[in-house]
mmCIF file of C-alpha atoms in Angstrom:
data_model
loop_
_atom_site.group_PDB
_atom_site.id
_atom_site.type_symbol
_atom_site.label_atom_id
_atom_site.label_comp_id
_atom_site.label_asym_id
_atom_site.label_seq_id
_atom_site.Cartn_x
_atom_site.Cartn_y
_atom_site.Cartn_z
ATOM 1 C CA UNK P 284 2.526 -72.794 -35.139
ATOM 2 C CA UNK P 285 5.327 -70.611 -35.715
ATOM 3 C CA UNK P 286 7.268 -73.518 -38.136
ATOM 4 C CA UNK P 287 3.733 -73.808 -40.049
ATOM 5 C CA UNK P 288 4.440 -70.101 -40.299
ATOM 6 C CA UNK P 289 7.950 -70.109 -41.476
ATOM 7 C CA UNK P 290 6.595 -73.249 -43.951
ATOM 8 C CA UNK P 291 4.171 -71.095 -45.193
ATOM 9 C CA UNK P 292 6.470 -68.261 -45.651
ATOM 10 C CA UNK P 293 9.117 -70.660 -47.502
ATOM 11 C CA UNK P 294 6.834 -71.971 -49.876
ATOM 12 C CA UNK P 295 5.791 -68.608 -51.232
ATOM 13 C CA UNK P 296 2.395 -68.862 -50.405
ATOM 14 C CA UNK P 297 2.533 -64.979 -48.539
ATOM 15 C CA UNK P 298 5.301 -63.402 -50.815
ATOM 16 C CA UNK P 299 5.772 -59.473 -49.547
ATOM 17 C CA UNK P 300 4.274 -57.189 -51.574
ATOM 18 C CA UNK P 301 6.326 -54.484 -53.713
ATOM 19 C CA UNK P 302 6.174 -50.952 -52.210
ATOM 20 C CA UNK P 303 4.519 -48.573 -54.782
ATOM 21 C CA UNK P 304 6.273 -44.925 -55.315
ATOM 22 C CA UNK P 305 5.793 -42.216 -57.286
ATOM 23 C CA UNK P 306 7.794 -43.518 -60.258
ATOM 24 C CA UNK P 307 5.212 -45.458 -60.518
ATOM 25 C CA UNK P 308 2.592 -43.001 -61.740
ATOM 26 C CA UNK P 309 1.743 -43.184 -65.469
ATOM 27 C CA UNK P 310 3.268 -40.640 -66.992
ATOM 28 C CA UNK P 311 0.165 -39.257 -68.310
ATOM 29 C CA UNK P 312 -1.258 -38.431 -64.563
ATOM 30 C CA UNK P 313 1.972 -36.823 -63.788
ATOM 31 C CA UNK P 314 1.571 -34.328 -66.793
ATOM 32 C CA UNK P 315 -1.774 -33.694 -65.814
ATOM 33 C CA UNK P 316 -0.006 -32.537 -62.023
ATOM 34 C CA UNK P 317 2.499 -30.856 -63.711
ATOM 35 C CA UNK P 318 0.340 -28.372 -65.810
ATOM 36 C CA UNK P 319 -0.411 -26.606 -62.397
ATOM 37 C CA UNK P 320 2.889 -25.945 -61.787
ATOM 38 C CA UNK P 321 4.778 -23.031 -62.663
ATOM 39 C CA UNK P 322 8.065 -24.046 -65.767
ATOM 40 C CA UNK P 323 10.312 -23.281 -62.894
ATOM 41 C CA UNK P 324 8.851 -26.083 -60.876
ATOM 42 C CA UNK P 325 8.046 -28.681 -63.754
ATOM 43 C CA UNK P 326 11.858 -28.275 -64.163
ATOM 44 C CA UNK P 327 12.589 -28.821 -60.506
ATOM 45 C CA UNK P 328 10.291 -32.131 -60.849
ATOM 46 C CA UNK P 329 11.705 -33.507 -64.010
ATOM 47 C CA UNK P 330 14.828 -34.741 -61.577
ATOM 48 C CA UNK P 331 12.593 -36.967 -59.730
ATOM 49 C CA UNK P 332 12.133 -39.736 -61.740
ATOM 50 C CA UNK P 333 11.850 -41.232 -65.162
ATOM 51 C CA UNK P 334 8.128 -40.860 -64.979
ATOM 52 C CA UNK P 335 8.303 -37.070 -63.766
ATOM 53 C CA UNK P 336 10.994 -36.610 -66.435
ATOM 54 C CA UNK P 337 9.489 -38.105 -69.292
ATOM 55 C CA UNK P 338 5.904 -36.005 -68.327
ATOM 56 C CA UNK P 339 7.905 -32.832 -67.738
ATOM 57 C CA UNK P 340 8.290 -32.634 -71.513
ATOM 58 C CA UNK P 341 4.598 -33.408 -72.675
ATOM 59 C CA UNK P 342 3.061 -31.092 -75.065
ATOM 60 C CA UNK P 343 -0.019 -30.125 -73.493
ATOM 61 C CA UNK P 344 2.433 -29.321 -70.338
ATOM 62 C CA UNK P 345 4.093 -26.428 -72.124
ATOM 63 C CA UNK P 346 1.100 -25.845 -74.205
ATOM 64 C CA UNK P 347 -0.423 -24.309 -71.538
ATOM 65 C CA UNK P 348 2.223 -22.170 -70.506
ATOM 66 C CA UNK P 349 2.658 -20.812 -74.111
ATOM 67 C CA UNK P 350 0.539 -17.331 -75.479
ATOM 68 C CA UNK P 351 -2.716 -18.642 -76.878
ATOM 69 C CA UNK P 352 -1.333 -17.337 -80.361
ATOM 70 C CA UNK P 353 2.328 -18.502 -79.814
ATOM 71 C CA UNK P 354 2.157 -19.562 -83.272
ATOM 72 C CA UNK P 355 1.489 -15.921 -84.388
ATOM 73 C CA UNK P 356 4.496 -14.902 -83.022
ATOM 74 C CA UNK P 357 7.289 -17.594 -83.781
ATOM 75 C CA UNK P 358 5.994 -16.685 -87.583
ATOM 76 C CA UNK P 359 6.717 -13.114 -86.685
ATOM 77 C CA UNK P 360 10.312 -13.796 -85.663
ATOM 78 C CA UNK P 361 10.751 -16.326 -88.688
ATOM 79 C CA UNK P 362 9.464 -13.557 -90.890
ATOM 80 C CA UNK P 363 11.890 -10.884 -89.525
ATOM 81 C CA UNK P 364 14.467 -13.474 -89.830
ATOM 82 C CA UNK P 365 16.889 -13.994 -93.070
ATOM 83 C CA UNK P 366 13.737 -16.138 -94.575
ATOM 84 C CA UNK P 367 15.327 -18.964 -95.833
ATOM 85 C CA UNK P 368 18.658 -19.287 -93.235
ATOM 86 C CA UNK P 369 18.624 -20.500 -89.885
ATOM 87 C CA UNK P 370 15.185 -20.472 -89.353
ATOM 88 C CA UNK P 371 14.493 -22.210 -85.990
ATOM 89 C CA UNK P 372 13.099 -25.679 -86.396
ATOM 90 C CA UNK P 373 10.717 -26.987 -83.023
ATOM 91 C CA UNK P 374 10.281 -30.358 -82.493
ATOM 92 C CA UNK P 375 8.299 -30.523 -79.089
ATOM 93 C CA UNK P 376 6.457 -27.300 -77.486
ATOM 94 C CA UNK P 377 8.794 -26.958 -74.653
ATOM 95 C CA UNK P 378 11.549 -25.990 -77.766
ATOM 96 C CA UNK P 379 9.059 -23.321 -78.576
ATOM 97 C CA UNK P 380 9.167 -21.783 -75.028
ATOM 98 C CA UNK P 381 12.147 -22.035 -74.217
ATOM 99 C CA UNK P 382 12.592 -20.071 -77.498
ATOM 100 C CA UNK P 383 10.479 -17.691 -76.545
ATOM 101 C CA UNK P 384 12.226 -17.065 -73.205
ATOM 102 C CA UNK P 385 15.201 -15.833 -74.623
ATOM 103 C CA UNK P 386 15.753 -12.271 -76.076
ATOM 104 C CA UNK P 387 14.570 -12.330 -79.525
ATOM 105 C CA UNK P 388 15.668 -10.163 -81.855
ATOM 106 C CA UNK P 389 12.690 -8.984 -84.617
ATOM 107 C CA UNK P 390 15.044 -6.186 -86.473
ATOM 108 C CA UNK P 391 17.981 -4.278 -85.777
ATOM 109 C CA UNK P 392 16.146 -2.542 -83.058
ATOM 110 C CA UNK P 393 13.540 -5.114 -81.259
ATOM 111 C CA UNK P 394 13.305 -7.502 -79.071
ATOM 112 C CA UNK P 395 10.850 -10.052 -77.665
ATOM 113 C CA UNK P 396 10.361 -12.647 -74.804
ATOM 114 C CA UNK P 397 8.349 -14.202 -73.077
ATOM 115 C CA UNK P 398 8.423 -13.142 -68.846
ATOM 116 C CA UNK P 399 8.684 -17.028 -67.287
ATOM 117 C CA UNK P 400 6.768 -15.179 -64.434
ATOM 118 C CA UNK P 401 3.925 -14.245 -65.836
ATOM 119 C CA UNK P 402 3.647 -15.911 -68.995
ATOM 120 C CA UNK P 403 3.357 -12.374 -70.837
ATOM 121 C CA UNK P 404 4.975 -11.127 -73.847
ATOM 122 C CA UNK P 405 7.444 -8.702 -73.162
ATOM 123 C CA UNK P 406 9.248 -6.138 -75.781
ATOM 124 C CA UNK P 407 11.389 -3.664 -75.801
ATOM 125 C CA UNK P 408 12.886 -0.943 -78.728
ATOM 126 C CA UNK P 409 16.014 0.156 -78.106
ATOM 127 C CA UNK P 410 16.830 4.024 -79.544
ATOM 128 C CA UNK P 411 17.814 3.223 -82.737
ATOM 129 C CA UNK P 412 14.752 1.904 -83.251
ATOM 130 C CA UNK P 413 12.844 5.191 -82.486
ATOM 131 C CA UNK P 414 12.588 8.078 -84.727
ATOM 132 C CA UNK P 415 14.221 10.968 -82.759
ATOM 133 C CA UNK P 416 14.275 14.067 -84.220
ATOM 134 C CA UNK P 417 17.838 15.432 -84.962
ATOM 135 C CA UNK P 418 20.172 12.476 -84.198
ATOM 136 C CA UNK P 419 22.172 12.266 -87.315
ATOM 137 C CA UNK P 420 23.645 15.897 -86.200
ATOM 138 C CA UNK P 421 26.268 15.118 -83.427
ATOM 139 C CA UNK P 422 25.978 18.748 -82.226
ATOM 140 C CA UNK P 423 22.616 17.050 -80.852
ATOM 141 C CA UNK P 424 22.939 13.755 -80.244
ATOM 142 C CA UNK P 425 25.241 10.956 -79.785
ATOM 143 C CA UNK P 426 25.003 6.903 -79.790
ATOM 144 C CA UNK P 427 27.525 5.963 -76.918
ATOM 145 C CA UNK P 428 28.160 2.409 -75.519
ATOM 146 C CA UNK P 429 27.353 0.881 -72.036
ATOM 147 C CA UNK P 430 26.682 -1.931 -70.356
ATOM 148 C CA UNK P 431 23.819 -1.028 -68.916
ATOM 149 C CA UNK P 432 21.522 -1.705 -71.602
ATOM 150 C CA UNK P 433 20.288 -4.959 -73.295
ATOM 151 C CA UNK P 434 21.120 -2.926 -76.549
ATOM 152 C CA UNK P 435 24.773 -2.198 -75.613
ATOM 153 C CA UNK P 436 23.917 1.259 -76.555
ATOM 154 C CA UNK P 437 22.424 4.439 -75.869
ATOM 155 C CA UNK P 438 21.580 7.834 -77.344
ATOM 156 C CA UNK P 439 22.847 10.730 -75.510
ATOM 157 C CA UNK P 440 20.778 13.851 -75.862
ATOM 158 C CA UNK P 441 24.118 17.027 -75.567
ATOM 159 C CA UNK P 442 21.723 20.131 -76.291
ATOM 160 C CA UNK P 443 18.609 20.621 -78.347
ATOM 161 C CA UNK P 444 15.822 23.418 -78.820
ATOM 162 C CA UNK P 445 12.976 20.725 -80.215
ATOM 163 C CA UNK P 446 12.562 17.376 -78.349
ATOM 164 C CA UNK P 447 10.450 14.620 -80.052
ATOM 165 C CA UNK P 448 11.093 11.034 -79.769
ATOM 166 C CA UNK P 449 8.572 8.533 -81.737
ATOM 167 C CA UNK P 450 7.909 4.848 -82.338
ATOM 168 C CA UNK P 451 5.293 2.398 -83.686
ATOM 169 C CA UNK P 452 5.128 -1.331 -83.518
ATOM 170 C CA UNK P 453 3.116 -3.549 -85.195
ATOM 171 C CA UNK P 454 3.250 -6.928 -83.593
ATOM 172 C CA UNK P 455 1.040 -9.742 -82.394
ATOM 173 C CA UNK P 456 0.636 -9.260 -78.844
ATOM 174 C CA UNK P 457 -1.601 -12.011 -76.778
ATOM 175 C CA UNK P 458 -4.909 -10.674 -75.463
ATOM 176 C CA UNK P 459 -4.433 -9.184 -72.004
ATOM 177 C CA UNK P 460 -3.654 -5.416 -70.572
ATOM 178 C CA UNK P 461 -0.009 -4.371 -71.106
ATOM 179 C CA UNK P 462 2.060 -0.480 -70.044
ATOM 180 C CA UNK P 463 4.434 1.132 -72.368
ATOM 181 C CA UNK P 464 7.460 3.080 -71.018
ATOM 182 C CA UNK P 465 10.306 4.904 -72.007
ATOM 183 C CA UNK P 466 13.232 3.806 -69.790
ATOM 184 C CA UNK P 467 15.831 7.267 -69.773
ATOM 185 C CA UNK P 468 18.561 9.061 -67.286
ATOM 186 C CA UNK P 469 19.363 12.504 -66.841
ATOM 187 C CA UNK P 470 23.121 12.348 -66.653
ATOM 188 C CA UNK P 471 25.733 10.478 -68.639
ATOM 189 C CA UNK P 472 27.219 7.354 -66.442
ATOM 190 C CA UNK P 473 30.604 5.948 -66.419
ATOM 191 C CA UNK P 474 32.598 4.210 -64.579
ATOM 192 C CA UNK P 475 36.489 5.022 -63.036
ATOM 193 C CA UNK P 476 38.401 2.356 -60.995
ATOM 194 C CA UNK P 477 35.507 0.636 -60.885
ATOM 195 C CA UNK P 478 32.911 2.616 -59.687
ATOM 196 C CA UNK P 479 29.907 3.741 -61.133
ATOM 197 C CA UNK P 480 29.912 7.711 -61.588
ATOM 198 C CA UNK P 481 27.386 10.215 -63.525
ATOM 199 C CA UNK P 482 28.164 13.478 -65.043
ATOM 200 C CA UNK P 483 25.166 15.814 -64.387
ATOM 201 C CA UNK P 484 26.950 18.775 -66.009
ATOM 202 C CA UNK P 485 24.924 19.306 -69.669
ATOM 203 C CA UNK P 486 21.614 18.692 -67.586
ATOM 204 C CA UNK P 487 19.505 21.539 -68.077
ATOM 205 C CA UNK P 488 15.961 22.619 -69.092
ATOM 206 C CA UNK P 489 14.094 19.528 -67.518
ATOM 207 C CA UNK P 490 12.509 21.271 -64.651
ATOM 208 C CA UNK P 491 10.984 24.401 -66.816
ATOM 209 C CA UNK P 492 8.565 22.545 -68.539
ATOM 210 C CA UNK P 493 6.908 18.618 -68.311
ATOM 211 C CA UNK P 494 7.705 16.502 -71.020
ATOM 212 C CA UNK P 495 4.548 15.010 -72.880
ATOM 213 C CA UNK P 496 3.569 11.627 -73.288
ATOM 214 C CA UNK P 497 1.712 9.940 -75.947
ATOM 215 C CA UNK P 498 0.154 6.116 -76.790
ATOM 216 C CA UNK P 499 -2.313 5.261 -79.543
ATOM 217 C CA UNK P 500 -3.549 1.903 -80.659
ATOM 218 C CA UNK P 501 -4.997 1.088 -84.220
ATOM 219 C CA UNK P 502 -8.378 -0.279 -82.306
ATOM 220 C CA UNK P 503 -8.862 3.544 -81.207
ATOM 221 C CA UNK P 504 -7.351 4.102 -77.592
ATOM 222 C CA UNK P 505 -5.446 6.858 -76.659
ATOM 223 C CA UNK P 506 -4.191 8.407 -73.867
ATOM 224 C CA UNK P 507 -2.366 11.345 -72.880
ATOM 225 C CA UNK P 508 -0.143 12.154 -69.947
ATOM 226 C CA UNK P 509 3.083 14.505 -68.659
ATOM 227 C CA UNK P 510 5.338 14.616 -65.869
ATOM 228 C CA UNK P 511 9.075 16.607 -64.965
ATOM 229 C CA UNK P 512 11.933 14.449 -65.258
ATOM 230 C CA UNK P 513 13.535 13.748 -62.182
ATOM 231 C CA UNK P 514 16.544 11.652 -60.598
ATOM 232 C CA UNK P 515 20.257 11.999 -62.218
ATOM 233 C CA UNK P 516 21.777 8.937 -62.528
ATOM 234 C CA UNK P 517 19.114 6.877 -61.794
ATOM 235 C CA UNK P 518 17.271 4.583 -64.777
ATOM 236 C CA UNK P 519 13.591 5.402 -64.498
ATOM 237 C CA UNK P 520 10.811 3.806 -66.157
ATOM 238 C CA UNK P 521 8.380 6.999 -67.476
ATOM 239 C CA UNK P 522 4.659 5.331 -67.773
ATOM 240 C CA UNK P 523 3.380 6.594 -71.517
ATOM 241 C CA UNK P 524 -0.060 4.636 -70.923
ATOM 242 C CA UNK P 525 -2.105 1.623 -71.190
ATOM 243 C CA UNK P 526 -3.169 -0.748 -73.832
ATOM 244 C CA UNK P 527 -5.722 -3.427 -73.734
ATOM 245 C CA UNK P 528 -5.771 -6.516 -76.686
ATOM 246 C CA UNK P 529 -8.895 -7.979 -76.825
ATOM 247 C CA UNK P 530 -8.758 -10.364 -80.268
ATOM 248 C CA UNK P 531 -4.854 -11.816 -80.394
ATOM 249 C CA UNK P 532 -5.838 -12.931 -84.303
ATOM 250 C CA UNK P 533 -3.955 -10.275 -85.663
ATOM 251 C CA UNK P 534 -1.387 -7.555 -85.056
ATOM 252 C CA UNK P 535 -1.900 -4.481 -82.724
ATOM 253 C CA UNK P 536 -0.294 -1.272 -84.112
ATOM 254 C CA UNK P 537 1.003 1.106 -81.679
ATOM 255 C CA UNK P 538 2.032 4.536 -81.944
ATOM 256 C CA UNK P 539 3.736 6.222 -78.940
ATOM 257 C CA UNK P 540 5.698 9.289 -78.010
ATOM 258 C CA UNK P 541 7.890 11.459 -75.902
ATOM 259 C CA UNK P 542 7.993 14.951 -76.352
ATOM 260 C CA UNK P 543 9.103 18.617 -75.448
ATOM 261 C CA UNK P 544 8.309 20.847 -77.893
ATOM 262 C CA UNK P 545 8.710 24.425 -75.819
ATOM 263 C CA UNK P 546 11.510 25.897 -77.904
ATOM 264 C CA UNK P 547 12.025 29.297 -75.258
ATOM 265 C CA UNK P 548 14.286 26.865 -73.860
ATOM 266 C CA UNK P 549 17.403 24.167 -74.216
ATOM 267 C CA UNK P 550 17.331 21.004 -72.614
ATOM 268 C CA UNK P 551 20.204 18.334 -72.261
ATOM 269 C CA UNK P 552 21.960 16.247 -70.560
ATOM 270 C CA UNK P 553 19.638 13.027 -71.558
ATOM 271 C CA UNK P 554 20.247 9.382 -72.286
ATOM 272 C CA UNK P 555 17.776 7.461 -73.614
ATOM 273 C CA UNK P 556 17.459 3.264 -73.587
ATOM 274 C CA UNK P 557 14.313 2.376 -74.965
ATOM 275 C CA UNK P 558 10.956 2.071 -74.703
ATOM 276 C CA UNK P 559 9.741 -1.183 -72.996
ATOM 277 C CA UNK P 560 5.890 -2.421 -73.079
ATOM 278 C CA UNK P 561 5.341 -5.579 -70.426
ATOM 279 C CA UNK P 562 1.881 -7.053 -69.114
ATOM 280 C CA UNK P 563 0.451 -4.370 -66.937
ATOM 281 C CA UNK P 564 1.389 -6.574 -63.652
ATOM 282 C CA UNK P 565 4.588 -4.729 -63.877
ATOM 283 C CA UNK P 566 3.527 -1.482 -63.683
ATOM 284 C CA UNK P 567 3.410 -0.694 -59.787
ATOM 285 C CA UNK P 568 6.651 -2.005 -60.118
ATOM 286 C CA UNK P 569 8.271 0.362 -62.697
ATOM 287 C CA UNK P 570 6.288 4.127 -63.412
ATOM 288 C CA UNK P 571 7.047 7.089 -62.185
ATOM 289 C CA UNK P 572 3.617 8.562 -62.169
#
């Protein structure tokens, strides 16, 4: 029995059969996993396999980790862009995300990207992109470099009577709930053998009276808010309000403010970043109030 065995075993007639893996899923079963996954992941799994690495880069995959209007705003950064130089060319969607990922700048004073978190759009204005009354008069203000900000630079408020700071945007934002703040520091930082230090000495004239907080949208909502600045040295996150984007066809306009407008009294000793507007997940994380 056991030579009829090895006979049959010679001849073929009960070959082994090939193991199956997983680089033998079609590659259209593996996108179709992948989609669940978060782009961290899908890029973890692209090292897997041919199959895992040729799905990982599948339209529909990053399709549906893009802004429903992603389209919207690529032509918003090709518009703000020199408009016949350098103008990014896509050829597959997960180009156009990991486009969108970085910091793009929209003008001199914007930029815009897309959280890999939360899929959200994020921006954020640095100062010269603000309107702030008096800062062409150095007696007031001054620009003054750090590395602390993704702008390089801050403005640094020395002593003023009248305190207004004001900014609009008019962008394409994908329907959801998003917070605007202003990120600012009482105290000027610096550093000395390589430690970080802040000079509190020009801050005055924060703790007399709240500063004032506005946010308007061109679909009507508004809201209103104040609060005392607190914490020298420390980068805070002041919450100006709430926004909510119902129909991503078109741009939202947004008008927003900072203000303190008592003139009994100076105030100094102020640097401001920007303002920043992310998806309103964020927002336990960063206000104040």
């Amino acid at each position: 029995m056991g030579s009829a065995l090895a006979k049959e075993s010679v001849n073929g007639s009960s070959p082994q059969q090939k193991k199956t893996g997983l680089g033998d899923l079609p590659e259209s079963c593996v996108a179709s996993v992948l989609m669940n996954l978060d782009p961290k992941d899908i890029c973890n799994f692209a090292k897997l396999n041919k199959a895992f690495h040729g799905a990982s880069s599948a339209d529909f995959v990053w399709e549906s980790k893009l802004p429903s209007n992603y389209q919207q705003i690529i032509q918003k950064m090709v518009d703000e862009d020199d408009k016949n130089i350098n103008n990014p060319v896509y050829s597959c969607k997960k180009d156009i995300y990991a486009s969108l990922s970085r910091f793009n700048s929209i003008d001199d004073g914007t930029k815009v990207w897309l959280d890999k978190t939360t899929g959200g759009i994020c921006m954020a204005i640095s100062a010269k992109g603000l309107s702030i009354t008096g800062i062409d008069d150095r007696r007031y203000w001054n620009h003054i470099p750090t590395d602390e900000s993704r702008f390089s630079t801050v403005a640094y408020l020395q002593q003023i009577w009248w305190f207004e700071i004001n900014g609009e945007v008019d962008f394409p934002f994908p329907e959801g709930t998003y917070s605007v703040f202003f990120r600012v520091q009482l105290g000027r930082t610096m550093k000395k053998f390589g430690r970080r230090l802040c000079n509190t000495e020009q801050i005055h004239g924060w703790n007399m009276k709240p500063v004032h907080f506005q946010l308007s949208t061109s679909e009507g909502q508004r809201t209103v808010s104040q609060c005392f600045l607190e914490g020298p040295g420390q980068w805070l996150h002041y919450h100006v309000g709430d926004f909510v984007v119902k129909n991503s066809e078109g741009p939202t306009q947004l008008k927003f403010s900072m203000m303190q407008i008592d003139c009994t009294h100076t105030k100094g000793g102020l640097c401001v970043d920007s303002v920043v507007i992310y998806p309103s997940c964020f927002k336990e994380r960063l206000k104040r109030f």
